[in-house]
CSV table of C-alpha atoms in Angstrom, one decimal:
chain,number,residue,atom,x,y,z
A,1107,MET,CA,23.6,22.1,21.1
A,1108,THR,CA,20.0,23.2,20.9
A,1109,ASP,CA,17.8,23.1,24.1
A,1110,TYR,CA,15.6,20.1,23.3
A,1111,SER,CA,13.4,20.9,26.3
A,1112,GLN,CA,12.1,24.1,24.7
A,1113,PHE,CA,9.0,23.0,22.6
A,1114,ASP,CA,9.1,26.1,20.3
A,1115,ARG,CA,12.8,25.6,19.5
A,1116,VAL,CA,12.2,22.0,18.6
A,1117,PHE,CA,9.0,22.2,16.6
A,1118,GLY,CA,8.7,25.9,15.6
A,1119,PRO,CA,5.3,27.3,14.5
A,1120,MET,CA,2.3,24.9,14.6
A,1121,ASN,CA,0.0,26.7,12.3
A,1122,PRO,CA,-1.5,24.8,10.6
A,1123,PHE,CA,-1.2,21.9,13.0
A,1124,PRO,CA,0.4,19.1,11.0
A,1125,TYR,CA,-1.6,16.2,12.6
A,1126,SER,CA,-4.9,16.9,10.8
A,1127,ARG,CA,-7.7,14.4,11.1
A,1128,THR,CA,-6.8,13.0,7.7
A,1129,VAL,CA,-3.2,12.5,8.9
A,1130,ILE,CA,-4.3,10.8,12.1
A,1131,VAL,CA,-6.6,8.4,10.2
A,1132,SER,CA,-3.7,7.6,7.9
A,1133,ILE,CA,-1.4,6.9,10.8
A,1134,GLU,CA,-3.9,4.7,12.5
A,1135,ALA,CA,-4.5,2.8,9.2
A,1136,SER,CA,-0.7,2.1,9.1
A,1137,ARG,CA,-0.8,0.9,12.7
A,1138,ARG,CA,-3.5,-1.6,11.9
A,1139,SER,CA,-1.6,-2.7,8.7
A,1140,LEU,CA,1.7,-3.2,10.5
A,1141,GLU,CA,0.6,-6.0,12.7
A,1142,GLY,CA,-1.3,-3.6,15.0
A,1143,SER,CA,1.9,-1.7,16.0
A,1144,LEU,CA,3.9,1.0,14.4
A,1145,PHE,CA,7.7,0.8,14.6
A,1146,ILE,CA,7.7,4.0,16.8
A,1147,ASP,CA,5.3,2.1,19.1
A,1148,ARG,CA,7.8,-0.7,19.2
A,1149,VAL,CA,10.7,1.7,20.0
A,1150,LEU,CA,8.7,3.3,22.8
A,1151,LYS,CA,7.7,0.0,24.3
A,1152,ALA,CA,11.3,-1.2,24.2
A,1153,LEU,CA,12.2,2.0,26.2
A,1154,ASN,CA,9.4,1.3,28.7
A,1155,LEU,CA,7.5,4.4,27.4
A,1156,GLY,CA,4.2,2.6,26.6
A,1157,GLN,CA,2.2,5.6,27.9
A,1158,VAL,CA,3.9,7.8,25.3
A,1159,ALA,CA,2.9,5.4,22.6
A,1160,SER,CA,-0.7,5.5,23.7
A,1161,ASN,CA,-0.7,9.3,23.1
A,1162,TYR,CA,0.6,9.0,19.5
A,1163,PRO,CA,-0.4,10.5,17.2
A,1164,PRO,CA,-1.2,13.7,19.0
A,1165,LYS,CA,-4.6,15.1,18.1
A,1166,ASN,CA,-3.9,18.8,18.8
A,1167,GLU,CA,-1.0,21.1,19.7
A,1168,ASN,CA,-1.6,20.7,23.4
A,1169,ALA,CA,-1.4,16.9,23.1
A,1170,LEU,CA,1.9,17.3,21.2
A,1171,ARG,CA,3.3,19.7,23.9
A,1172,GLN,CA,2.4,17.1,26.5
A,1173,LEU,CA,4.0,14.3,24.5
A,1174,HIS,CA,7.2,16.4,24.2
A,1175,GLN,CA,7.2,17.2,27.9
A,1176,HIS,CA,6.8,13.6,28.8
A,1177,ILE,CA,9.7,12.6,26.7
A,1178,CYS,CA,11.9,15.4,28.2
A,1179,ASP,CA,10.9,14.5,31.8
A,1180,THR,CA,11.6,10.8,31.5
A,1181,ASN,CA,14.8,9.9,33.4
A,1182,SER,CA,14.9,6.2,32.4
A,1183,ILE,CA,16.3,6.7,28.9
A,1184,THR,CA,19.4,8.2,27.5
A,1185,LEU,CA,19.7,11.6,25.9
A,1186,HIS,CA,20.3,10.1,22.4
A,1187,HIS,CA,17.0,8.1,22.8
A,1188,LYS,CA,15.1,11.2,23.7
A,1189,LEU,CA,16.5,13.2,20.8
A,1190,SER,CA,15.8,10.3,18.4
A,1191,ILE,CA,12.1,10.2,19.4
A,1192,LEU,CA,11.8,13.9,18.9
A,1193,TYR,CA,13.6,13.5,15.6
A,1194,TYR,CA,11.0,10.9,14.5
A,1195,LEU,CA,8.2,13.3,15.4
A,1196,LEU,CA,9.9,16.0,13.2
A,1197,LEU,CA,10.1,13.5,10.4
A,1198,ASP,CA,6.4,13.1,10.8
A,1199,ILE,CA,5.9,16.8,10.6
A,1200,ASP,CA,8.2,17.1,7.6
A,1201,GLY,CA,6.2,14.4,5.8
A,1202,ARG,CA,3.0,16.4,6.1
A,1203,SER,CA,4.6,19.8,5.1
A,1204,SER,CA,5.0,21.2,1.6
A,1205,ASP,CA,7.5,24.0,2.4
A,1206,GLY,CA,10.5,22.0,1.4
A,1207,ASP,CA,12.5,22.7,4.6
A,1208,SER,CA,13.4,19.7,6.8
A,1209,LYS,CA,12.9,20.4,10.5
A,1210,ALA,CA,14.2,16.9,11.3
A,1211,ASP,CA,17.5,17.5,9.5
A,1212,SER,CA,18.0,20.9,11.1
A,1213,PHE,CA,17.2,19.5,14.6
A,1214,GLY,CA,19.4,16.4,14.0
A,1215,THR,CA,22.4,18.7,13.2
A,1216,ALA,CA,21.7,21.3,15.9
A,1217,ALA,CA,21.1,18.6,18.6
A,1218,GLY,CA,24.2,16.5,17.6
A,1219,ILE,CA,22.2,13.3,17.0
A,1220,PRO,CA,24.7,10.7,15.7
A,1221,ASP,CA,24.2,9.8,12.1
A,1222,ARG,CA,23.4,6.2,12.8
A,1223,TYR,CA,20.5,7.2,15.1
A,1224,GLN,CA,19.1,9.5,12.3
A,1225,ILE,CA,19.5,6.8,9.7
A,1226,PHE,CA,17.7,4.2,11.9
A,1227,MET,CA,14.8,6.4,12.9
A,1228,LYS,CA,14.4,7.6,9.3
A,1229,GLY,CA,14.2,3.9,8.2
A,1230,LEU,CA,11.6,3.1,10.9
A,1231,TRP,CA,9.6,6.2,10.0
A,1232,LEU,CA,9.6,5.1,6.3
A,1233,MET,CA,8.4,1.6,7.5
A,1234,ASP,CA,5.6,3.3,9.4
A,1235,THR,CA,4.6,5.2,6.3
A,1236,ARG,CA,4.8,2.0,4.3
A,1237,ASN,CA,7.5,3.3,2.0
A,1238,PHE,CA,9.3,-0.1,2.3
A,1239,GLU,CA,11.8,0.1,-0.6
A,1240,LEU,CA,13.2,3.5,0.6
A,1241,ALA,CA,13.1,2.3,4.2
A,1242,LEU,CA,15.5,-0.5,3.3
A,1243,GLU,CA,18.0,1.9,1.9
A,1244,HIS,CA,18.3,3.2,5.5
A,1245,LEU,CA,17.8,0.0,7.5
A,1246,THR,CA,20.5,-1.9,5.6
A,1247,HIS,CA,23.1,0.8,6.3
A,1248,PRO,CA,26.3,-0.9,7.5
A,1249,SER,CA,26.5,1.4,10.6
A,1250,LEU,CA,23.3,-0.1,12.1
A,1251,ILE,CA,22.8,-3.1,14.4
A,1252,SER,CA,19.8,-5.3,13.6
A,1253,ASP,CA,17.2,-4.0,16.0
A,1254,PHE,CA,13.6,-5.0,15.4
A,1255,SER,CA,14.8,-7.3,12.6
A,1256,ASP,CA,12.1,-9.9,13.3
A,1257,ASP,CA,9.4,-7.3,13.0
A,1258,ILE,CA,10.9,-5.8,9.9
A,1259,ILE,CA,11.1,-9.2,8.1
A,1260,THR,CA,7.6,-10.1,9.2
A,1261,VAL,CA,6.1,-6.8,7.9
A,1262,LEU,CA,8.0,-7.0,4.6
A,1263,VAL,CA,6.9,-10.6,4.0
A,1264,ARG,CA,3.3,-9.9,4.7
A,1265,HIS,CA,3.3,-6.8,2.5
A,1266,ALA,CA,5.0,-8.5,-0.4
A,1267,LYS,CA,3.0,-7.9,-3.6
A,1268,ASP,CA,2.2,-10.5,-6.1
A,1269,GLY,CA,4.5,-13.1,-4.5
A,1270,ASP,CA,7.5,-10.8,-4.9
A,1271,TYR,CA,9.7,-11.3,-1.8
A,1272,THR,CA,12.6,-9.2,-3.1
A,1273,LEU,CA,12.5,-6.7,-0.2
A,1274,PRO,CA,12.4,-9.1,2.8
A,1275,LEU,CA,15.1,-11.3,1.2
A,1276,ALA,CA,17.3,-8.3,0.4
A,1277,TYR,CA,17.0,-7.1,4.0
A,1278,TYR,CA,17.8,-10.6,5.3
A,1279,HIS,CA,20.8,-11.3,3.1
A,1280,THR,CA,22.2,-7.8,3.6
A,1281,VAL,CA,21.8,-7.5,7.4
A,1282,GLN,CA,22.1,-11.2,8.2
A,1283,PRO,CA,20.1,-10.8,11.5
A,1284,SER,CA,19.6,-13.4,14.1
A,1285,ILE,CA,16.0,-14.4,13.9
A,1286,LYS,CA,14.5,-14.8,17.4
A,1287,SER,CA,10.8,-15.5,17.1
A,1288,SER,CA,9.2,-18.6,15.5
A,1289,SER,CA,6.7,-16.4,13.6
A,1290,ALA,CA,9.4,-14.3,12.0
A,1291,LEU,CA,11.4,-17.5,11.1
A,1292,GLN,CA,8.3,-19.0,9.4
A,1293,ALA,CA,7.6,-15.8,7.5
A,1294,LEU,CA,11.2,-15.6,6.3
A,1295,PHE,CA,11.3,-19.3,5.4
A,1296,ASP,CA,8.1,-19.1,3.5
A,1297,ALA,CA,9.5,-16.1,1.5
A,1298,ILE,CA,12.7,-18.1,0.7
A,1299,ALA,CA,10.7,-21.2,-0.2
A,1300,GLN,CA,8.4,-19.3,-2.5
A,1301,SER,CA,11.5,-17.8,-4.2
A,1302,SER,CA,13.9,-20.8,-4.4
A,1303,VAL,CA,13.4,-24.4,-3.5
A,1304,LEU,CA,17.1,-25.1,-3.3
A,1305,GLU,CA,17.9,-22.0,-1.1
A,1306,ALA,CA,15.1,-23.0,1.3
A,1307,PHE,CA,16.4,-26.5,1.5
A,1308,GLU,CA,19.9,-25.3,2.3
A,1309,PHE,CA,18.4,-22.8,4.8
A,1310,SER,CA,16.6,-25.7,6.6
A,1311,ARG,CA,19.9,-27.6,6.9
A,1312,SER,CA,21.5,-24.7,8.8
A,1313,HIS,CA,19.3,-25.4,11.8
A,1314,ALA,CA,19.4,-28.0,14.5
A,1315,ASP,CA,17.5,-31.3,13.8
A,1316,TYR,CA,14.2,-30.5,15.4
A,1317,MET,CA,13.8,-27.1,13.7
A,1318,ARG,CA,15.4,-28.5,10.5
A,1319,ARG,CA,12.7,-31.2,10.2
A,1320,GLN,CA,10.0,-28.6,10.8
A,1321,LEU,CA,11.4,-26.3,8.1
A,1322,PHE,CA,11.9,-29.1,5.7
A,1323,GLN,CA,8.3,-30.2,6.0
A,1324,ARG,CA,7.3,-26.6,5.7
A,1325,LEU,CA,9.2,-26.5,2.4
A,1326,VAL,CA,7.2,-29.5,1.1
A,1327,LEU,CA,4.0,-27.9,2.2
A,1328,VAL,CA,4.8,-24.5,0.6
A,1329,VAL,CA,5.8,-26.1,-2.7
A,1330,LEU,CA,2.9,-28.5,-3.1
A,1331,ASP,CA,0.2,-26.2,-1.7
A,1332,ALA,CA,0.9,-23.7,-4.5
A,1333,ARG,CA,-1.7,-23.0,-7.2
A,1334,ARG,CA,-1.2,-25.6,-9.9
A,1335,SER,CA,0.8,-24.3,-12.9
A,1336,GLU,CA,3.8,-25.1,-15.1
A,1337,GLU,CA,5.9,-23.1,-12.6
A,1338,ALA,CA,4.5,-25.1,-9.7
A,1339,ALA,CA,5.2,-28.4,-11.5
A,1340,GLU,CA,8.8,-27.3,-12.1
A,1341,ARG,CA,9.2,-26.4,-8.4
A,1342,ALA,CA,7.7,-29.8,-7.4
A,1343,PHE,CA,10.3,-31.4,-9.7
A,1344,GLU,CA,13.0,-29.4,-8.0
A,1345,LEU,CA,11.7,-30.6,-4.6
A,1346,THR,CA,11.7,-34.3,-5.6
A,1347,SER,CA,15.2,-33.9,-7.1
A,1348,LEU,CA,16.8,-32.6,-4.0
A,1349,PRO,CA,19.9,-34.5,-2.6
A,1350,LEU,CA,18.1,-35.7,0.5
A,1351,ASP,CA,20.0,-37.6,3.2
A,1352,ALA,CA,18.5,-40.5,5.0
A,1353,ASP,CA,16.7,-38.4,7.7
A,1354,GLU,CA,15.2,-36.0,5.0
A,1355,GLU,CA,14.1,-39.0,2.9
A,1356,ARG,CA,12.3,-40.4,5.9
A,1357,TRP,CA,10.8,-37.0,6.8
A,1358,PHE,CA,9.7,-36.5,3.2
A,1359,LYS,CA,7.9,-39.9,3.1
A,1360,GLU,CA,6.3,-39.6,6.6
A,1361,PHE,CA,5.0,-36.1,5.9
A,1362,LEU,CA,3.4,-36.9,2.6
A,1363,GLU,CA,1.8,-39.9,4.1
A,1364,SER,CA,0.6,-38.1,7.1
A,1365,SER,CA,-2.8,-36.4,7.8
A,1366,ASP,CA,-1.2,-33.0,7.4
A,1367,ALA,CA,-0.7,-33.8,3.7
A,1368,LYS,CA,-4.2,-35.0,3.0
A,1369,LYS,CA,-5.2,-31.6,1.6
A,1370,LEU,CA,-2.3,-31.8,-0.9
A,1371,LYS,CA,-3.7,-33.3,-4.0
A,1372,ALA,CA,-0.3,-34.0,-5.5
A,1373,ALA,CA,1.1,-35.7,-2.4
A,1374,LYS,CA,0.9,-39.3,-3.8
A,1375,ASP,CA,2.2,-38.2,-7.2
A,1376,THR,CA,5.1,-36.4,-5.5
A,1377,LEU,CA,6.0,-39.5,-3.5
A,1378,LEU,CA,5.9,-41.5,-6.7
A,1379,MET,CA,8.0,-39.0,-8.6
A,1380,ARG,CA,10.6,-39.2,-5.8
A,1381,ARG,CA,10.7,-43.0,-6.1
A,1382,ILE,CA,11.1,-42.8,-9.8
A,1383,LEU,CA,13.9,-40.3,-9.6
A,1384,THR,CA,15.7,-42.4,-7.0
A,1385,GLY,CA,15.1,-45.6,-9.0
A,1386,HIS,CA,12.6,-47.2,-6.7
A,1387,GLY,CA,9.3,-46.5,-8.4
A,1388,VAL,CA,9.2,-47.9,-12.0
A,1389,VAL,CA,6.7,-50.6,-12.5
A,1390,ALA,CA,7.4,-53.2,-15.2
A,1391,GLY,CA,5.0,-53.0,-18.1
A,1392,GLU,CA,3.4,-49.7,-17.1
A,1393,LYS,CA,3.3,-47.1,-19.9
A,1394,GLY,CA,3.5,-43.4,-19.5
A,1395,THR,CA,4.3,-43.5,-15.8
A,1396,TRP,CA,6.5,-40.4,-15.8
A,1397,ALA,CA,4.2,-38.3,-17.9
A,1398,THR,CA,1.2,-39.3,-15.8
A,1399,VAL,CA,2.9,-38.5,-12.5
A,1400,LEU,CA,4.2,-35.1,-13.8
A,1401,GLU,CA,0.7,-34.3,-15.1
A,1402,GLY,CA,-0.7,-35.1,-11.8
A,1403,VAL,CA,1.6,-32.7,-10.0
A,1404,LYS,CA,0.9,-30.0,-12.6
A,1405,THR,CA,-2.9,-30.2,-12.2
A,1406,GLY,CA,-3.2,-31.5,-8.6
A,1407,SER,CA,-5.7,-34.0,-9.9
A,1408,GLY,CA,-3.9,-37.1,-8.7
A,1409,GLY,CA,-1.9,-39.4,-11.0
A,1410,ARG,CA,-3.1,-42.7,-12.3
A,1411,ALA,CA,0.2,-44.4,-11.9
A,1412,GLN,CA,0.6,-46.9,-9.2
A,1413,ALA,CA,3.8,-47.6,-7.4
Protein backbone atom coordinates (compact mmCIF):
# COMPACT_ATOMS: atom_id res chain seq x y z
CA MET A 1 0.00 0.00 0.00
CA THR A 2 1.33 3.43 -0.95
CA ASP A 3 2.15 5.93 1.79
CA TYR A 4 -0.70 8.39 1.31
CA SER A 5 0.88 10.84 3.79
CA GLN A 6 3.70 11.59 1.32
CA PHE A 7 2.49 14.41 -0.92
CA ASP A 8 4.89 13.70 -3.78
CA ARG A 9 3.95 10.02 -3.87
CA VAL A 10 0.27 10.88 -4.12
CA PHE A 11 0.33 13.83 -6.51
CA GLY A 12 3.65 13.59 -8.32
CA PRO A 13 5.07 16.60 -10.20
CA MET A 14 3.01 19.78 -10.03
CA ASN A 15 4.42 21.58 -13.04
CA PRO A 16 2.31 23.11 -14.42
CA PHE A 17 0.02 23.46 -11.44
CA PRO A 18 -3.31 21.91 -12.53
CA TYR A 19 -5.59 24.38 -10.73
CA SER A 20 -5.06 27.34 -13.03
CA ARG A 21 -7.16 30.47 -12.69
CA THR A 22 -9.40 29.23 -15.51
CA VAL A 23 -9.92 25.91 -13.72
CA ILE A 24 -10.70 27.62 -10.42
CA VAL A 25 -13.25 29.90 -12.12
CA SER A 26 -14.86 26.82 -13.69
CA ILE A 27 -15.05 24.99 -10.35
CA GLU A 28 -16.59 28.01 -8.63
CA ALA A 29 -19.11 28.32 -11.47
CA SER A 30 -20.09 24.69 -10.91
CA ARG A 31 -20.42 25.33 -7.19
CA ARG A 32 -22.87 28.17 -7.83
CA SER A 33 -24.76 26.09 -10.38
CA LEU A 34 -25.13 23.08 -8.06
CA GLU A 35 -27.29 24.76 -5.43
CA GLY A 36 -24.24 26.62 -4.07
CA SER A 37 -22.44 23.47 -2.98
CA LEU A 38 -20.33 20.94 -4.87
CA PHE A 39 -20.76 17.28 -4.04
CA ILE A 40 -17.22 17.20 -2.65
CA ASP A 41 -18.34 20.04 -0.34
CA ARG A 42 -21.24 17.86 0.78
CA VAL A 43 -18.94 14.90 1.42
CA LEU A 44 -16.55 17.01 3.49
CA LYS A 45 -19.38 18.59 5.45
CA ALA A 46 -20.83 15.13 6.21
CA LEU A 47 -17.41 14.14 7.54
CA ASN A 48 -17.20 17.32 9.65
CA LEU A 49 -14.40 18.68 7.47
CA GLY A 50 -15.97 22.01 6.63
CA GLN A 51 -12.62 23.77 6.95
CA VAL A 52 -11.23 21.56 4.19
CA ALA A 53 -14.15 22.45 1.94
CA SER A 54 -13.45 26.16 2.43
CA ASN A 55 -9.92 25.61 1.04
CA TYR A 56 -11.12 23.89 -2.13
CA PRO A 57 -10.16 24.48 -4.88
CA PRO A 58 -6.52 25.13 -3.90
CA LYS A 59 -5.12 28.23 -5.57
CA ASN A 60 -1.47 27.16 -5.60
CA GLU A 61 0.76 24.18 -4.81
CA ASN A 62 1.30 25.27 -1.23
CA ALA A 63 -2.47 25.41 -0.70
CA LEU A 64 -2.79 21.89 -2.15
CA ARG A 65 -0.03 20.66 0.17
CA GLN A 66 -1.84 22.17 3.17
CA LEU A 67 -5.11 20.58 2.02
CA HIS A 68 -3.39 17.20 1.74
CA GLN A 69 -1.80 17.57 5.18
CA HIS A 70 -5.08 18.54 6.79
CA ILE A 71 -6.75 15.42 5.36
CA CYS A 72 -3.91 13.18 6.54
CA ASP A 73 -3.80 14.68 10.04
CA THR A 74 -7.55 14.37 10.67
CA ASN A 75 -8.26 11.62 13.19
CA SER A 76 -12.05 11.77 13.09
CA ILE A 77 -12.53 9.96 9.76
CA THR A 78 -11.65 6.49 8.52
CA LEU A 79 -8.72 5.66 6.29
CA HIS A 80 -11.06 4.82 3.41
CA HIS A 81 -12.61 8.28 3.65
CA LYS A 82 -9.19 9.96 3.61
CA LEU A 83 -8.11 7.96 0.59
CA SER A 84 -11.41 8.68 -1.17
CA ILE A 85 -10.97 12.44 -0.76
CA LEU A 86 -7.44 12.24 -2.14
CA TYR A 87 -8.78 10.09 -4.98
CA TYR A 88 -11.30 12.84 -5.80
CA LEU A 89 -8.52 15.44 -5.94
CA LEU A 90 -6.58 13.20 -8.32
CA LEU A 91 -9.66 12.84 -10.52
CA ASP A 92 -9.71 16.63 -10.58
CA ILE A 93 -6.07 16.72 -11.67
CA ASP A 94 -6.62 13.99 -14.29
CA GLY A 95 -9.50 16.01 -15.69
CA ARG A 96 -7.20 18.99 -16.28
CA SER A 97 -4.37 16.91 -17.77
CA SER A 98 -3.81 15.91 -21.39
CA ASP A 99 -1.07 13.29 -20.90
CA GLY A 100 -3.54 10.38 -20.93
CA ASP A 101 -2.30 8.78 -17.70
CA SER A 102 -4.69 8.46 -14.77
CA LYS A 103 -3.14 9.37 -11.44
CA ALA A 104 -6.45 8.57 -9.77
CA ASP A 105 -6.61 5.01 -11.10
CA SER A 106 -2.99 4.37 -10.21
CA PHE A 107 -3.49 5.74 -6.70
CA GLY A 108 -6.74 3.81 -6.22
CA THR A 109 -4.98 0.55 -7.05
CA ALA A 110 -1.80 1.28 -5.07
CA ALA A 111 -3.73 2.49 -2.01
CA GLY A 112 -6.21 -0.39 -2.12
CA ILE A 113 -9.30 1.83 -2.27
CA PRO A 114 -12.36 -0.47 -2.56
CA ASP A 115 -14.02 -0.36 -5.97
CA ARG A 116 -17.31 0.96 -4.59
CA TYR A 117 -15.54 3.98 -3.08
CA GLN A 118 -13.83 4.72 -6.39
CA ILE A 119 -17.08 4.34 -8.32
CA PHE A 120 -18.95 6.61 -5.92
CA MET A 121 -16.32 9.35 -5.84
CA LYS A 122 -16.00 9.23 -9.63
CA GLY A 123 -19.77 9.67 -9.88
CA LEU A 124 -19.73 12.66 -7.53
CA TRP A 125 -16.78 14.21 -9.39
CA LEU A 126 -18.71 13.84 -12.66
CA MET A 127 -21.72 15.53 -11.01
CA ASP A 128 -19.43 18.37 -9.93
CA THR A 129 -18.17 18.77 -13.48
CA ARG A 130 -21.82 18.68 -14.65
CA ASN A 131 -21.30 15.56 -16.76
CA PHE A 132 -24.60 14.21 -15.51
CA GLU A 133 -25.27 11.37 -17.92
CA LEU A 134 -21.88 9.75 -17.31
CA ALA A 135 -22.22 10.44 -13.58
CA LEU A 136 -25.33 8.28 -13.46
CA GLU A 137 -23.48 5.35 -14.99
CA HIS A 138 -21.48 5.37 -11.75
CA LEU A 139 -24.05 6.50 -9.18
CA THR A 140 -26.57 3.82 -10.19
CA HIS A 141 -24.03 1.03 -9.74
CA PRO A 142 -25.61 -1.81 -7.69
CA SER A 143 -22.71 -1.89 -5.20
CA LEU A 144 -23.52 1.61 -3.91
CA ILE A 145 -25.85 2.79 -1.18
CA SER A 146 -27.95 5.86 -1.91
CA ASP A 147 -25.90 8.57 -0.20
CA PHE A 148 -26.73 12.18 -1.17
CA SER A 149 -29.73 10.94 -3.20
CA ASP A 150 -31.85 13.99 -2.29
CA ASP A 151 -29.13 16.30 -3.60
CA ILE A 152 -28.54 14.20 -6.71
CA ILE A 153 -32.23 14.20 -7.62
CA THR A 154 -32.63 17.93 -6.95
CA VAL A 155 -29.62 18.83 -9.10
CA LEU A 156 -30.68 16.55 -11.96
CA VAL A 157 -34.22 17.94 -11.98
CA ARG A 158 -33.08 21.56 -11.93
CA HIS A 159 -30.57 20.94 -14.70
CA ALA A 160 -33.02 19.07 -16.93
CA LYS A 161 -33.00 20.54 -20.43
CA ASP A 162 -36.13 21.35 -22.41
CA GLY A 163 -38.40 19.52 -19.99
CA ASP A 164 -36.56 16.22 -20.41
CA TYR A 165 -36.48 14.54 -17.00
CA THR A 166 -35.00 11.26 -18.20
CA LEU A 167 -31.91 11.46 -15.99
CA PRO A 168 -33.50 12.20 -12.59
CA LEU A 169 -36.24 9.63 -13.23
CA ALA A 170 -33.70 7.04 -14.38
CA TYR A 171 -31.72 7.62 -11.19
CA TYR A 172 -34.82 7.40 -9.00
CA HIS A 173 -36.25 4.26 -10.61
CA THR A 174 -32.87 2.50 -10.64
CA VAL A 175 -31.71 3.35 -7.11
CA GLN A 176 -35.14 3.62 -5.44
CA PRO A 177 -33.78 5.90 -2.69
CA SER A 178 -35.72 7.03 0.34
CA ILE A 179 -36.42 10.74 -0.15
CA LYS A 180 -35.81 12.67 3.07
CA SER A 181 -36.32 16.38 2.33
CA SER A 182 -39.55 18.04 1.21
CA SER A 183 -37.68 20.07 -1.42
CA ALA A 184 -36.23 16.94 -3.03
CA LEU A 185 -39.63 15.23 -2.91
CA GLN A 186 -41.24 18.20 -4.66
CA ALA A 187 -38.50 18.32 -7.30
CA LEU A 188 -38.89 14.60 -7.96
CA PHE A 189 -42.68 14.78 -8.03
CA ASP A 190 -42.65 17.71 -10.45
CA ALA A 191 -40.40 15.71 -12.76
CA ILE A 192 -42.74 12.73 -12.59
CA ALA A 193 -45.81 14.93 -13.10
CA GLN A 194 -44.27 16.62 -16.13
CA SER A 195 -43.53 13.21 -17.61
CA SER A 196 -46.60 11.13 -16.76
CA VAL A 197 -49.88 12.18 -15.16
CA LEU A 198 -50.80 8.60 -14.28
CA GLU A 199 -47.40 7.80 -12.76
CA ALA A 200 -47.51 10.97 -10.65
CA PHE A 201 -51.04 10.09 -9.50
CA GLU A 202 -49.91 6.60 -8.44
CA PHE A 203 -46.84 8.09 -6.74
CA SER A 204 -49.06 10.44 -4.71
CA ARG A 205 -51.09 7.45 -3.53
CA SER A 206 -47.97 5.81 -2.11
CA HIS A 207 -47.81 8.44 0.64
CA ALA A 208 -49.75 8.99 3.84
CA ASP A 209 -52.92 11.10 3.62
CA TYR A 210 -51.48 14.52 4.48
CA MET A 211 -48.62 14.26 1.99
CA ARG A 212 -50.82 12.42 -0.47
CA ARG A 213 -53.21 15.38 -0.59
CA GLN A 214 -50.35 17.84 -1.05
CA LEU A 215 -48.89 15.80 -3.90
CA PHE A 216 -52.25 15.31 -5.57
CA GLN A 217 -52.93 19.05 -5.53
CA ARG A 218 -49.40 19.63 -6.78
CA LEU A 219 -50.20 17.34 -9.71
CA VAL A 220 -53.25 19.42 -10.56
CA LEU A 221 -51.19 22.61 -10.40
CA VAL A 222 -48.35 21.23 -12.56
CA VAL A 223 -50.73 19.95 -15.24
CA LEU A 224 -52.91 23.04 -15.48
CA ASP A 225 -50.12 25.59 -15.05
CA ALA A 226 -48.35 24.32 -18.18
CA ARG A 227 -48.15 26.40 -21.34
CA ARG A 228 -51.32 25.86 -23.33
CA SER A 229 -50.92 23.40 -26.22
CA GLU A 230 -52.41 20.26 -27.69
CA GLU A 231 -50.15 18.22 -25.41
CA ALA A 232 -51.24 20.24 -22.37
CA ALA A 233 -54.88 19.66 -23.29
CA GLU A 234 -54.25 15.93 -23.52
CA ARG A 235 -52.61 15.95 -20.11
CA ALA A 236 -55.55 17.90 -18.68
CA PHE A 237 -57.87 15.28 -20.14
CA GLU A 238 -55.74 12.56 -18.50
CA LEU A 239 -56.02 14.43 -15.22
CA THR A 240 -59.81 14.70 -15.37
CA SER A 241 -60.07 11.03 -16.39
CA LEU A 242 -58.18 9.66 -13.37
CA PRO A 243 -60.01 7.08 -11.21
CA LEU A 244 -60.35 9.33 -8.18
CA ASP A 245 -61.65 8.04 -4.88
CA ALA A 246 -63.99 10.08 -2.71
CA ASP A 247 -61.17 11.95 -0.92
CA GLU A 248 -59.36 12.78 -4.17
CA GLU A 249 -62.62 13.92 -5.73
CA ARG A 250 -63.12 16.32 -2.85
CA TRP A 251 -59.49 17.53 -2.95
CA PHE A 252 -59.78 18.10 -6.69
CA LYS A 253 -62.91 20.24 -6.32
CA GLU A 254 -61.69 22.15 -3.27
CA PHE A 255 -58.35 22.96 -4.85
CA LEU A 256 -59.78 24.19 -8.16
CA GLU A 257 -62.27 26.37 -6.30
CA SER A 258 -59.64 27.74 -3.90
CA SER A 259 -57.63 30.95 -4.09
CA ASP A 260 -54.55 28.92 -5.05
CA ALA A 261 -56.21 28.01 -8.34
CA LYS A 262 -57.23 31.54 -9.33
CA LYS A 263 -54.17 31.93 -11.55
CA LEU A 264 -55.13 28.77 -13.44
CA LYS A 265 -57.23 30.00 -16.34
CA ALA A 266 -58.50 26.52 -17.09
CA ALA A 267 -59.60 25.75 -13.52
CA LYS A 268 -63.34 26.16 -14.17
CA ASP A 269 -63.15 24.32 -17.47
CA THR A 270 -61.29 21.46 -15.84
CA LEU A 271 -63.89 21.14 -13.10
CA LEU A 272 -66.62 21.07 -15.71
CA MET A 273 -64.74 18.51 -17.77
CA ARG A 274 -64.50 16.28 -14.70
CA ARG A 275 -68.24 16.65 -14.08
CA ILE A 276 -69.03 15.74 -17.66
CA LEU A 277 -66.75 12.71 -17.58
CA THR A 278 -68.37 11.48 -14.38
CA GLY A 279 -71.87 12.18 -15.70
CA HIS A 280 -72.64 15.19 -13.53
CA GLY A 281 -72.06 18.14 -15.83
CA VAL A 282 -74.25 17.91 -18.93
CA VAL A 283 -76.83 20.65 -19.20
CA ALA A 284 -79.99 19.91 -21.14
CA GLY A 285 -80.29 21.87 -24.38
CA GLU A 286 -76.70 23.13 -24.33
CA LYS A 287 -74.86 22.63 -27.59
CA GLY A 288 -71.14 22.03 -28.00
CA THR A 289 -70.51 21.73 -24.28
CA TRP A 290 -67.68 19.21 -24.61
CA ALA A 291 -65.96 21.02 -27.47
CA THR A 292 -66.20 24.34 -25.66
CA VAL A 293 -64.72 22.98 -22.45
CA LEU A 294 -61.91 21.17 -24.23
CA GLU A 295 -61.08 24.31 -26.20
CA GLY A 296 -61.00 26.29 -22.98
CA VAL A 297 -58.48 23.89 -21.49
CA LYS A 298 -56.35 24.01 -24.64
CA THR A 299 -56.20 27.80 -24.78
CA GLY A 300 -56.59 28.68 -21.12
CA SER A 301 -59.11 31.30 -22.21
CA GLY A 302 -61.95 30.03 -20.11
CA GLY A 303 -64.84 28.04 -21.52
CA ARG A 304 -68.26 29.43 -22.23
CA ALA A 305 -70.14 26.39 -20.99
CA GLN A 306 -72.00 26.63 -17.74
CA ALA A 307 -72.44 23.74 -15.35
